[in-house]
Coordinates of C-alpha atoms and ligand atoms in Angstrom, one line a residue:
M913 CA 137.8 62.3 157.7
T914 CA 136.7 63.5 160.9
G915 CA 138.0 66.7 163.0
A916 CA 138.3 67.8 166.5
G917 CA 134.3 67.3 166.9
V918 CA 132.5 70.7 166.5
S919 CA 129.1 70.1 167.8
P920 CA 126.2 72.7 167.8
G921 CA 127.3 75.8 169.6
N922 CA 125.3 78.6 171.3
G923 CA 122.0 78.2 169.5
H924 CA 123.5 78.4 165.8
G925 CA 123.8 75.1 164.5
P926 CA 127.1 74.3 162.7
V927 CA 126.9 74.5 158.8
K928 CA 128.0 71.4 156.8
G929 CA 130.1 71.5 153.8
V930 CA 133.1 69.2 152.7
G931 CA 136.2 69.4 154.7
V932 CA 139.0 69.6 152.2
S933 CA 142.0 70.9 154.4
P934 CA 142.2 69.6 157.9
G935 CA 143.0 71.5 161.1
I936 CA 141.1 74.3 163.2
G937 CA 140.8 77.9 162.2
Y938 CA 138.8 80.7 164.3
G939 CA 138.4 84.3 163.4
P940 CA 136.0 86.9 162.3
A941 CA 134.3 86.3 159.0
Y942 CA 135.4 88.4 156.0
V943 CA 132.9 87.6 153.3
L944 CA 134.9 88.5 149.6
A945 CA 132.9 91.3 147.8
E946 CA 131.4 89.8 144.6
R947 CA 131.2 92.7 142.5
V948 CA 131.4 96.5 142.7
P949 CA 128.3 98.2 141.5
E950 CA 128.0 99.2 138.1
P951 CA 128.0 102.8 137.5
P952 CA 124.4 104.2 136.2
V953 CA 124.1 104.2 132.6
G954 CA 124.8 107.8 130.9
E955 CA 126.1 109.1 134.0
R956 CA 127.8 112.3 133.2
Y957 CA 130.4 114.4 134.6
A958 CA 130.4 118.0 135.4
G959 CA 133.4 120.3 134.1
E960 CA 136.1 119.8 132.0
A961 CA 137.3 116.5 130.2
G962 CA 140.9 117.0 131.1
P963 CA 140.7 116.4 134.8
E964 CA 138.2 113.5 134.5
K965 CA 140.6 111.6 132.3
D966 CA 143.5 112.5 134.7
R967 CA 141.3 110.8 137.0
V968 CA 140.9 107.5 135.1
A969 CA 144.5 107.4 134.0
Q970 CA 145.5 107.7 137.9
A971 CA 143.2 104.9 138.8
L972 CA 144.3 102.8 136.3
E973 CA 147.8 103.1 137.4
R974 CA 147.1 102.9 140.8
V975 CA 145.3 99.5 140.1
A976 CA 148.2 98.2 137.8
A977 CA 150.8 99.6 140.6
E978 CA 148.8 97.6 143.4
L979 CA 148.6 94.4 141.2
D980 CA 152.3 94.5 140.9
R981 CA 153.2 95.0 144.5
R982 CA 150.8 92.1 145.5
G983 CA 152.6 90.1 142.8
E984 CA 156.0 91.0 144.2
R985 CA 154.8 90.1 147.6
A986 CA 153.4 86.9 146.4
G987 CA 156.4 85.6 144.4
G988 CA 156.6 82.8 142.0
Q989 CA 153.1 81.7 140.6
G990 CA 151.6 84.6 142.1
R991 CA 153.9 87.2 140.5
E992 CA 153.0 86.0 137.0
V993 CA 149.6 85.8 137.5
L994 CA 149.3 89.5 139.0
G995 CA 152.1 90.8 136.8
A996 CA 149.8 89.8 133.6
Q997 CA 147.0 91.5 135.2
A998 CA 148.8 94.7 135.9
M999 CA 149.8 94.7 132.3
M1000 CA 146.0 94.4 130.9
A1001 CA 145.6 97.6 133.4
R1002 CA 148.6 99.5 131.6
D1003 CA 147.1 98.4 128.1
P1004 CA 147.6 101.7 126.1
G1005 CA 144.7 100.8 123.8
L1006 CA 142.3 100.5 127.0
A1007 CA 143.5 104.0 128.1
V1008 CA 142.7 105.8 124.6
E1009 CA 139.2 103.8 124.6
V1010 CA 138.4 105.4 128.1
A1011 CA 139.5 108.7 127.1
A1012 CA 137.3 109.0 123.8
L1013 CA 134.3 107.7 126.1
V1014 CA 135.1 110.9 128.6
D1015 CA 135.4 113.1 125.5
T1016 CA 131.8 112.3 124.9
G1017 CA 130.7 113.5 128.4
L1018 CA 130.4 110.0 130.0
A1019 CA 131.7 110.2 133.7
A1020 CA 135.1 108.4 134.4
P1021 CA 133.4 105.3 136.3
R1022 CA 131.1 104.8 133.5
A1023 CA 133.5 105.4 130.7
V1024 CA 135.7 102.7 132.3
F1025 CA 132.7 100.4 132.6
E1026 CA 131.9 100.7 128.6
A1027 CA 135.5 100.5 127.9
F1028 CA 136.2 97.5 129.3
Q1029 CA 132.9 95.9 128.4
K1030 CA 134.2 96.3 124.9
Y1031 CA 137.3 94.7 125.5
R1032 CA 135.5 91.8 127.4
D1033 CA 133.3 91.2 124.4
L1034 CA 136.2 90.7 122.2
L1035 CA 137.6 88.3 124.4
T1036 CA 134.5 86.3 125.0
A1037 CA 133.8 86.2 121.1
A1038 CA 137.5 84.8 120.8
G1039 CA 136.5 82.0 123.1
G1040 CA 139.1 79.4 124.4
Y1041 CA 141.8 80.6 126.7
L1042 CA 141.3 84.5 126.1
G1043 CA 137.5 84.2 126.7
E1044 CA 138.4 82.6 130.2
R1045 CA 140.8 85.8 130.8
A1046 CA 137.4 87.8 130.7
A1047 CA 136.9 87.2 134.3
D1048 CA 140.6 89.0 134.9
L1049 CA 139.3 91.9 132.8
D1050 CA 136.2 92.2 135.5
D1051 CA 138.4 92.3 138.1
I1052 CA 140.6 94.9 137.1
R1053 CA 137.5 96.9 136.0
D1054 CA 135.9 96.8 139.5
R1055 CA 139.2 97.8 141.0
V1056 CA 139.4 100.8 139.1
I1057 CA 135.9 101.8 139.5
A1058 CA 136.2 101.2 143.1
V1059 CA 139.2 103.7 143.4
L1060 CA 137.1 106.4 140.9
T1061 CA 133.7 106.1 143.4
G1062 CA 135.5 105.4 146.7
V1063 CA 133.8 101.9 147.6
P1064 CA 135.7 99.0 149.1
M1065 CA 138.2 97.5 146.7
P1066 CA 137.1 94.0 145.8
G1067 CA 139.6 91.1 146.8
V1068 CA 141.0 89.8 149.8
P1069 CA 142.5 92.0 152.7
E1070 CA 146.5 91.1 152.5
E1071 CA 147.0 91.8 156.3
A1072 CA 145.1 90.7 159.1
P1073 CA 142.8 93.6 160.4
G1074 CA 144.1 94.5 163.7
G1075 CA 146.5 91.6 163.5
V1076 CA 143.7 89.3 164.0
P1077 CA 143.6 86.4 161.2
Y1078 CA 140.3 86.2 159.6
V1079 CA 137.9 83.5 158.0
L1080 CA 137.8 84.0 154.2
V1081 CA 134.5 83.1 152.9
A1082 CA 133.8 83.4 149.3
R1083 CA 131.5 81.9 146.5
D1084 CA 134.6 80.9 145.0
L1085 CA 138.0 81.6 145.1
A1086 CA 140.7 82.1 142.3
P1087 CA 144.2 81.3 142.7
A1088 CA 144.9 85.2 142.2
D1089 CA 142.7 85.9 145.4
T1090 CA 144.7 83.4 147.5
A1091 CA 148.5 83.6 146.1
V1092 CA 149.1 86.5 148.4
L1093 CA 147.7 84.9 151.5
S1094 CA 149.4 83.1 154.2
S1095 CA 148.2 81.4 157.4
A1096 CA 149.6 84.4 159.2
V1097 CA 146.5 86.6 157.6
V1098 CA 143.8 84.0 157.1
A1099 CA 142.6 81.5 159.6
A1100 CA 140.2 79.3 157.3
F1101 CA 138.6 79.3 154.1
V1102 CA 134.9 78.5 153.4
T1103 CA 133.5 78.3 150.0
E1104 CA 130.0 77.8 148.4
E1105 CA 131.6 76.4 145.4
G1106 CA 134.5 74.0 144.7
G1107 CA 134.7 70.1 145.2
P1108 CA 137.1 68.3 147.3
T1109 CA 139.7 68.2 144.1
S1110 CA 139.1 71.8 143.2
H1111 CA 142.3 74.0 142.9
T1112 CA 140.7 75.9 146.0
A1113 CA 141.1 72.7 148.1
I1114 CA 144.4 71.9 146.5
L1115 CA 145.8 75.5 147.5
A1116 CA 144.5 75.6 150.8
R1117 CA 146.1 72.0 151.4
A1118 CA 149.4 73.4 150.2
M1119 CA 149.2 76.6 152.4
G1120 CA 148.1 74.6 155.4
V1121 CA 145.3 76.5 156.1
P1122 CA 142.1 74.5 157.2
A1123 CA 139.3 74.9 154.5
V1124 CA 135.7 73.8 153.9
V1125 CA 134.3 74.1 150.4
A1126 CA 130.7 73.2 148.8
C1127 CA 129.2 74.8 151.9
P1128 CA 125.8 76.0 151.2
G1129 CA 125.0 79.7 152.0
A1130 CA 128.3 80.2 153.1
T1131 CA 128.1 83.8 151.8
T1132 CA 125.4 84.8 154.6
L1133 CA 127.8 83.9 157.3
D1134 CA 129.1 86.6 159.6
G1135 CA 130.6 87.2 162.9
N1136 CA 133.2 84.9 164.7
L1137 CA 133.4 81.1 162.8
L1138 CA 135.0 78.3 164.1
V1139 CA 136.0 76.0 161.2
D1140 CA 136.7 72.4 161.2
G1141 CA 138.6 71.8 157.9
G1142 CA 138.6 67.8 158.5
A1143 CA 135.1 67.3 159.4
G1144 CA 133.7 70.3 156.9
L1145 CA 131.9 72.2 159.9
V1146 CA 131.5 75.7 160.3
E1147 CA 130.4 77.0 163.7
R1148 CA 129.0 80.7 164.3
E1149 CA 129.7 82.7 167.2
P1150 CA 131.1 79.8 169.7
E1151 CA 131.7 80.7 173.3
P1152 CA 135.2 81.1 173.8
H1153 CA 135.8 78.0 176.2
R1154 CA 134.6 76.2 173.3
V1155 CA 137.1 77.4 170.7
E1156 CA 139.8 76.7 173.3
Q1157 CA 138.5 73.0 173.9
V1158 CA 138.6 72.4 170.2
R1159 CA 141.8 73.9 169.8
R1160 CA 143.3 71.9 172.5
A1161 CA 141.8 68.7 170.9
D1162 CA 143.4 69.5 167.5
A1163 CA 147.0 70.5 169.1
A1164 CA 146.7 67.0 171.0
R1165 CA 145.8 65.1 167.8
R1166 CA 148.7 66.7 165.9
R1167 CA 151.4 66.0 168.7
L1168 CA 150.1 62.3 168.6
L1169 CA 150.3 62.2 164.8
A1170 CA 153.8 63.7 164.7
E1171 CA 154.9 60.8 167.0
T1172 CA 155.1 58.5 164.2
T1173 CA 158.2 59.5 162.1
G1174 CA 160.4 57.9 159.4
P1175 CA 159.5 56.5 156.0
G1176 CA 156.1 54.9 155.3
R1177 CA 155.3 51.5 156.3
T1178 CA 152.4 49.6 157.7
A1179 CA 152.7 48.3 161.3
D1180 CA 154.3 44.8 159.7
G1181 CA 156.8 46.9 157.8
H1182 CA 155.2 46.5 154.1
R1183 CA 156.9 49.6 152.5
V1184 CA 154.5 52.4 151.3
P1185 CA 156.7 55.4 150.1
L1186 CA 155.3 58.8 151.2
L1187 CA 156.1 61.4 148.7
A1188 CA 155.1 65.1 148.1
N1189 CA 153.1 66.9 145.6
L1190 CA 154.7 70.0 144.8
G1191 CA 153.9 73.1 142.3
G1192 CA 157.2 74.4 142.3
P1193 CA 160.4 75.0 144.4
A1194 CA 158.6 77.0 146.9
D1195 CA 157.0 74.0 148.2
V1196 CA 159.9 72.0 149.0
P1197 CA 160.5 73.3 152.3
A1198 CA 157.1 72.1 153.7
A1199 CA 157.7 68.9 152.0
L1200 CA 161.0 68.5 153.6
Q1201 CA 159.8 69.6 157.0
A1202 CA 157.0 66.8 156.8
G1203 CA 159.7 64.3 156.0
A1204 CA 158.5 63.4 152.4
E1205 CA 160.7 60.6 150.9
G1206 CA 160.7 62.3 147.5
V1207 CA 158.3 64.0 145.4
G1208 CA 155.3 62.1 143.8
L1209 CA 153.8 64.8 141.6
Y1210 CA 155.5 67.9 140.5
R1211 CA 153.0 69.9 138.7
T1212 CA 155.1 71.7 136.5
E1213 CA 151.9 73.9 134.9
F1214 CA 151.8 75.5 138.2
L1215 CA 154.9 77.4 137.3
F1216 CA 153.8 78.9 134.1
L1217 CA 150.2 79.7 134.8
D1218 CA 149.2 82.8 133.0
R1219 CA 152.7 83.2 131.1
A1220 CA 152.2 85.0 128.1
S1221 CA 155.1 83.3 126.1
A1222 CA 156.6 79.8 126.4
P1223 CA 159.2 79.8 129.4
S1224 CA 163.1 79.4 128.1
A1225 CA 165.0 76.2 128.5
R1226 CA 167.0 77.9 130.7
E1227 CA 164.2 79.0 133.1
Q1228 CA 162.7 75.6 133.1
E1229 CA 165.9 73.7 133.9
E1230 CA 166.2 75.8 136.9
A1231 CA 162.9 75.3 138.3
Y1232 CA 163.6 71.3 137.7
R1233 CA 166.9 71.4 138.9
A1234 CA 165.8 73.4 142.4
V1235 CA 163.3 70.4 143.2
L1236 CA 166.0 67.3 142.0
E1237 CA 168.6 68.8 144.4
A1238 CA 166.4 69.0 147.3
F1239 CA 165.8 65.3 147.2
P1240 CA 169.5 63.7 146.7
R1241 CA 169.0 59.9 146.0
G1242 CA 165.0 60.3 146.5
K1243 CA 162.5 59.6 143.7
V1244 CA 161.4 63.0 141.6
V1245 CA 158.1 62.3 139.6
V1246 CA 157.8 65.3 137.3
R1247 CA 154.5 65.8 135.2
T1248 CA 154.8 67.3 132.0
L1249 CA 152.3 70.6 131.2
D1250 CA 148.8 69.5 132.3
S1251 CA 147.6 72.7 130.3
G1252 CA 143.8 73.0 129.3
A1253 CA 140.6 72.8 131.1
D1254 CA 140.7 74.6 134.6
K1255 CA 144.5 75.4 134.0
P1256 CA 144.7 77.0 130.8
L1257 CA 148.5 78.2 129.7
A1258 CA 148.5 81.3 127.6
F1259 CA 151.1 79.9 125.3
L1260 CA 149.2 76.6 124.7
P1261 CA 145.8 77.6 123.5
P1262 CA 143.6 74.7 122.1
P1263 CA 143.2 74.4 118.7
G1264 CA 139.6 75.4 118.5
E1265 CA 136.5 76.5 120.5
E1266 CA 136.1 74.0 123.4
P1267 CA 132.4 73.6 124.7
N1268 CA 133.5 71.3 127.4
P1269 CA 137.2 72.2 128.1
A1270 CA 137.6 69.1 130.5
L1271 CA 136.7 66.8 127.7
G1272 CA 139.1 68.6 125.3
V1273 CA 142.6 69.2 124.1
R1274 CA 144.4 69.0 127.7
G1275 CA 147.5 66.9 129.1
L1276 CA 149.4 64.9 126.9
R1277 CA 146.8 65.9 124.0
M1278 CA 148.3 69.2 124.1
G1279 CA 151.7 67.7 123.9
R1280 CA 150.8 66.2 120.8
H1281 CA 149.1 69.1 119.5
V1282 CA 152.3 71.3 120.1
P1283 CA 155.0 68.8 120.2
E1284 CA 157.9 71.1 120.3
V1285 CA 156.9 72.6 123.7
L1286 CA 156.8 69.0 125.2
T1287 CA 160.1 67.9 123.6
G1288 CA 161.5 71.4 124.9
Q1289 CA 160.2 70.3 128.4
L1290 CA 161.7 66.8 128.0
Q1291 CA 165.0 68.2 127.1
A1292 CA 165.3 70.6 129.7
L1293 CA 164.2 68.0 132.5
A1294 CA 167.0 65.7 131.1
R1295 CA 169.5 68.4 131.5
A1296 CA 168.1 69.4 134.7
A1297 CA 169.0 65.8 136.2
E1298 CA 172.5 66.0 134.8
G1299 CA 174.6 65.8 138.1
T1300 CA 172.1 65.5 140.4
S1301 CA 171.5 62.2 142.2
A1302 CA 167.8 62.2 142.4
Q1303 CA 165.9 59.7 140.6
L1304 CA 164.0 61.4 138.0
Q1305 CA 160.6 59.9 136.7
V1306 CA 158.8 62.0 134.4
M1307 CA 155.0 61.1 133.6
A1308 CA 152.2 62.4 131.4
P1309 CA 148.7 63.5 132.4
M1310 CA 145.6 62.4 130.6
V1311 CA 146.6 59.5 128.8
A1312 CA 143.6 57.4 127.4
T1313 CA 145.2 54.8 125.4
A1314 CA 148.3 52.6 125.0
E1315 CA 149.3 54.1 121.6
E1316 CA 149.4 57.4 123.6
A1317 CA 151.6 56.1 126.1
A1318 CA 153.9 54.3 123.7
W1319 CA 154.1 57.8 122.1
F1320 CA 155.0 59.7 125.0
A1321 CA 157.7 56.9 126.1
A1322 CA 159.5 57.0 122.9
A1323 CA 159.4 60.8 123.1
C1324 CA 161.1 60.6 126.5
R1325 CA 163.8 57.8 125.3
T1326 CA 164.5 60.4 122.6
A1327 CA 165.3 63.3 125.1
G1328 CA 167.5 60.7 126.8
L1329 CA 165.1 60.4 130.1
P1330 CA 165.5 57.0 131.7
E1331 CA 162.0 56.5 133.1
A1332 CA 158.8 57.2 131.5
G1333 CA 155.4 56.6 133.1
V1334 CA 151.8 58.0 132.6
M1335 CA 148.9 59.1 134.8
I1336 CA 145.8 57.0 135.0
E1337 CA 143.1 59.7 135.1
I1338 CA 140.7 58.5 132.5
P1339 CA 138.9 55.1 133.3
A1340 CA 139.8 53.9 129.6
A1341 CA 143.5 53.6 130.7
A1342 CA 142.5 51.9 134.0
L1343 CA 140.5 49.3 132.4
R1344 CA 143.3 48.6 129.9
S1345 CA 146.3 49.2 132.4
A1346 CA 147.7 46.0 131.2
D1347 CA 148.1 47.2 127.6
L1348 CA 149.4 50.5 128.4
A1349 CA 152.0 48.6 131.0
R1350 CA 153.9 47.1 127.7
F1351 CA 155.3 50.6 126.8
V1352 CA 155.9 52.7 130.4
D1353 CA 158.0 52.1 133.4
F1354 CA 155.3 53.1 135.8
F1355 CA 151.8 54.5 136.6
S1356 CA 150.5 57.1 138.9
I1357 CA 146.6 57.3 139.5
G1358 CA 145.2 61.0 139.5
T1359 CA 142.3 60.3 141.5
N1360 CA 141.1 63.8 141.2
D1361 CA 140.4 63.5 137.6
L1362 CA 139.8 59.6 137.5
A1363 CA 136.6 60.6 139.7
Q1364 CA 135.6 63.4 137.4
Y1365 CA 135.6 61.3 134.4
A1366 CA 134.4 58.2 136.2
F1367 CA 131.2 59.8 137.4
A1368 CA 131.0 62.7 134.7
A1369 CA 131.2 65.3 137.5
D1370 CA 132.9 68.6 137.0
R1371 CA 135.4 68.3 139.9
Q1372 CA 135.0 72.6 140.1
L1373 CA 131.4 72.0 140.9
G1374 CA 130.5 72.2 144.4
V1375 CA 126.9 70.8 144.1
L1376 CA 128.2 67.4 142.5
S1377 CA 130.9 66.7 145.5
D1378 CA 129.2 63.7 146.6
L1379 CA 130.1 62.1 143.2
Q1380 CA 133.8 63.3 143.4
D1381 CA 134.1 61.2 146.6
A1382 CA 137.1 58.5 146.1
W1383 CA 135.5 56.4 148.5
Q1384 CA 133.0 55.5 145.8
P1385 CA 133.1 51.9 145.2
A1386 CA 133.3 52.2 141.4
L1387 CA 136.3 54.5 141.8
L1388 CA 137.8 51.7 144.1
D1389 CA 137.2 49.3 141.4
L1390 CA 139.1 51.1 138.8
V1391 CA 142.1 51.7 141.1
A1392 CA 142.3 48.2 141.5
L1393 CA 142.1 47.3 137.9
A1394 CA 144.7 50.1 137.3
V1395 CA 147.0 48.5 139.9
G1396 CA 146.2 45.3 138.1
G1397 CA 148.4 42.2 137.4
H1398 CA 150.7 43.9 135.0
G1399 CA 153.9 44.3 137.2
R1400 CA 154.6 47.8 137.1
P1401 CA 154.9 50.1 140.1
C1402 CA 151.6 52.2 140.5
G1403 CA 151.2 54.8 142.9
V1404 CA 148.6 57.4 143.7
C1405 CA 148.7 61.2 143.5
G1406 CA 145.5 62.5 143.6
E1407 CA 143.9 63.8 146.8
A1408 CA 142.5 60.6 147.8
A1409 CA 146.0 59.6 149.1
A1410 CA 145.8 62.3 151.6
D1411 CA 142.8 60.7 153.2
P1412 CA 144.4 58.5 156.2
A1413 CA 141.7 56.0 156.0
L1414 CA 141.9 55.7 152.3
A1415 CA 145.5 55.9 152.3
C1416 CA 145.2 52.3 154.2
V1417 CA 142.4 51.3 151.7
L1418 CA 144.9 52.1 148.8
A1419 CA 147.8 50.2 150.1
G1420 CA 145.4 47.1 150.7
L1421 CA 144.4 47.5 147.0
G1422 CA 148.2 47.2 146.0
V1423 CA 149.2 50.7 145.6
G1424 CA 152.9 51.1 145.9
S1425 CA 153.2 54.7 147.0
L1426 CA 151.2 57.7 148.2
S1427 CA 151.6 61.1 147.2
M1428 CA 150.2 64.4 148.7
G1429 CA 150.3 67.8 149.9
A1430 CA 152.8 68.1 152.7
A1431 CA 150.3 69.0 155.3
G1432 CA 148.7 65.6 154.8
L1433 CA 151.8 63.3 155.4
P1434 CA 151.9 63.3 159.2
A1435 CA 148.0 61.8 159.4
V1436 CA 148.8 59.2 156.5
R1437 CA 152.2 58.4 158.0
A1438 CA 150.6 57.6 161.4
A1439 CA 147.7 55.6 160.0
L1440 CA 149.6 53.3 158.1
A1441 CA 152.0 52.6 161.0
R1442 CA 148.9 51.5 163.2
H1443 CA 147.8 48.8 160.6
T1444 CA 149.0 45.6 159.2
L1445 CA 148.8 44.9 155.7
V1446 CA 146.4 42.2 156.3
Q1447 CA 144.0 44.7 157.9
C1448 CA 144.4 47.3 154.9
R1449 CA 143.4 44.2 152.5
A1450 CA 140.7 43.7 154.5
A1451 CA 139.7 47.3 154.7
A1452 CA 139.9 47.7 150.9
A1453 CA 137.6 44.4 150.3
A1454 CA 135.1 45.6 152.7
A1455 CA 135.2 49.0 150.8
R1456 CA 134.9 47.7 147.5
A1457 CA 132.1 45.3 148.8
A1458 CA 129.9 48.4 149.9
A1459 CA 127.1 50.0 148.0
S1460 CA 127.8 53.7 148.0
G1461 CA 130.9 56.0 149.1
E1462 CA 129.5 56.5 152.8
Q1463 CA 129.2 53.0 153.5
A1464 CA 132.7 52.1 152.1
R1465 CA 133.9 54.6 154.5
A1466 CA 132.1 53.2 157.3
A1467 CA 132.8 49.4 156.2
A1468 CA 136.6 50.2 155.7
R1469 CA 137.0 51.9 159.3
E1470 CA 135.7 48.8 161.0
H1471 CA 139.0 47.3 159.9
L1472 CA 140.9 50.0 161.0
P1473 CA 140.7 50.7 164.6
G1474 CA 143.8 52.8 164.8
L1475 CA 142.0 55.5 163.3
S1476 CA 140.2 56.6 166.3
E1477 CA 142.7 56.0 168.6
L1478 CA 144.5 58.7 166.5
G1479 CA 141.7 61.0 166.6
L1480 CA 141.1 60.8 162.8
Ligands
PEP2846 C1 144.8 64.2 139.6 O1 143.8 64.4 138.7 O2 144.4 63.3 140.4 C2 145.9 64.8 139.7 C3 146.7 64.5 140.7 O3 146.0 65.7 138.9 P1 145.5 67.3 139.1 O4 144.8 67.5 140.3 O5 146.6 68.4 139.0 O6 144.7 67.4 137.7
MG2847 MG1 144.7 65.6 137.0

């Protein structure tokens, strides 16, 4: 995707990363502190133990209260994540442990450090989901030590200093970092890690904030930054007239894109419904505003990240009904919990230690491992749909075989759900889509995971982002196989759908609908409307005939002249 054309500024050449959330952001760099310094080994306090213990108790409570406050401000998923962290800070066992160390003469910061270390070792030894919580514990420890030693608190400022939105620069960002932010506070994200399909990228798009990931040396950037989240460029200390020029070009491009309205279709009227990817009811307003015709991917696990126990049937029903009611007569595709790997749910731990969690018990595999949770979710969905006019379709993530597809479809039928589908995210499922089609009503291709598994490239790793490129001809071949001659409708709900040029290619490959974060809809709608189905097919054929992702992109664009007219 090209942006508004950032080019070298005043002697500092632009830094290149991967643009994952289009738009222009400008502001002072705020580099996220990595870690609070470790308090010196053996550091002791002068005076009585009592006041030293009081300092610790106050610091723990201050950190817990701050996390609660941030959670309240974030709402929804953020409240869950940060509320769970606040509970860790208030753990009575931890307080007793720190107090015992203070009694031995250790100064409060060092006592906190050692007590947390003990807990950390226990979690790490437990492995799996608990092991992954070690990072949360480190975060709380650093906050408490920051309070005790008076060094800056780690984490992101929730308000723009002086009212000027900042560019958040980090090695990588966790959902907890971004949960409390909004576009009023953050002008753009720039990270060293993270691929185009990492959850940093997905969250940035959901917030409508420009973002560049996999940007080498990002954390050394300082001063004012101009970020082009489409082209993946970061320019340092641009002249004011340059910022103005780039912003004007971006605003003009957005106005042009907004001129195309209505349902998704090509210039010759071939329908390609444009749907939204949601993480919960909070994402509905942006989807409606962007003219989504329905929901193509409701990531239900986003509702329950970091929940200690399984959500109640009633709570689930409410979260599902809120989305179904927002799209009367529209299609709403709900995905069952995709727990595991980078999205662990506390109430669904994997059955054993997983050296490679992305290849472990996740998605439907977890549903088969704990069938009562899946059944509970399917029943809650069936009840949520009662009395609403939306067309509910339910699909399972991470399906590899026809046998798994058949098992899931039978579970949906038992729960009284009329339409069951599966995601195609594993090459085996794409290769044998005709087998799977005998059991399910529809398919949705998850290009994020399909690329991860086709190229054996972890989607969290910025250094492998070239391999997670959905333009790779091998990935396009897999999409073509998945769409296949089986006659079942097949959409795409991975991030590839939000790339306007690739969206035309996908339509040309026979993909029936495209689902994406709301911010991507205007550009895709406009790109489709500028090209005929014949042009889309020619672009698809040219891309598949290419020898690399880069060549595929260039070859497809030759057949899609409307893209440059739109500034895309
Ligand atoms: C995908 O893998 O493409 C997908 C849409 O699912 P997620 O990004 O949630 O894994
Ligand atoms: Mg996936």
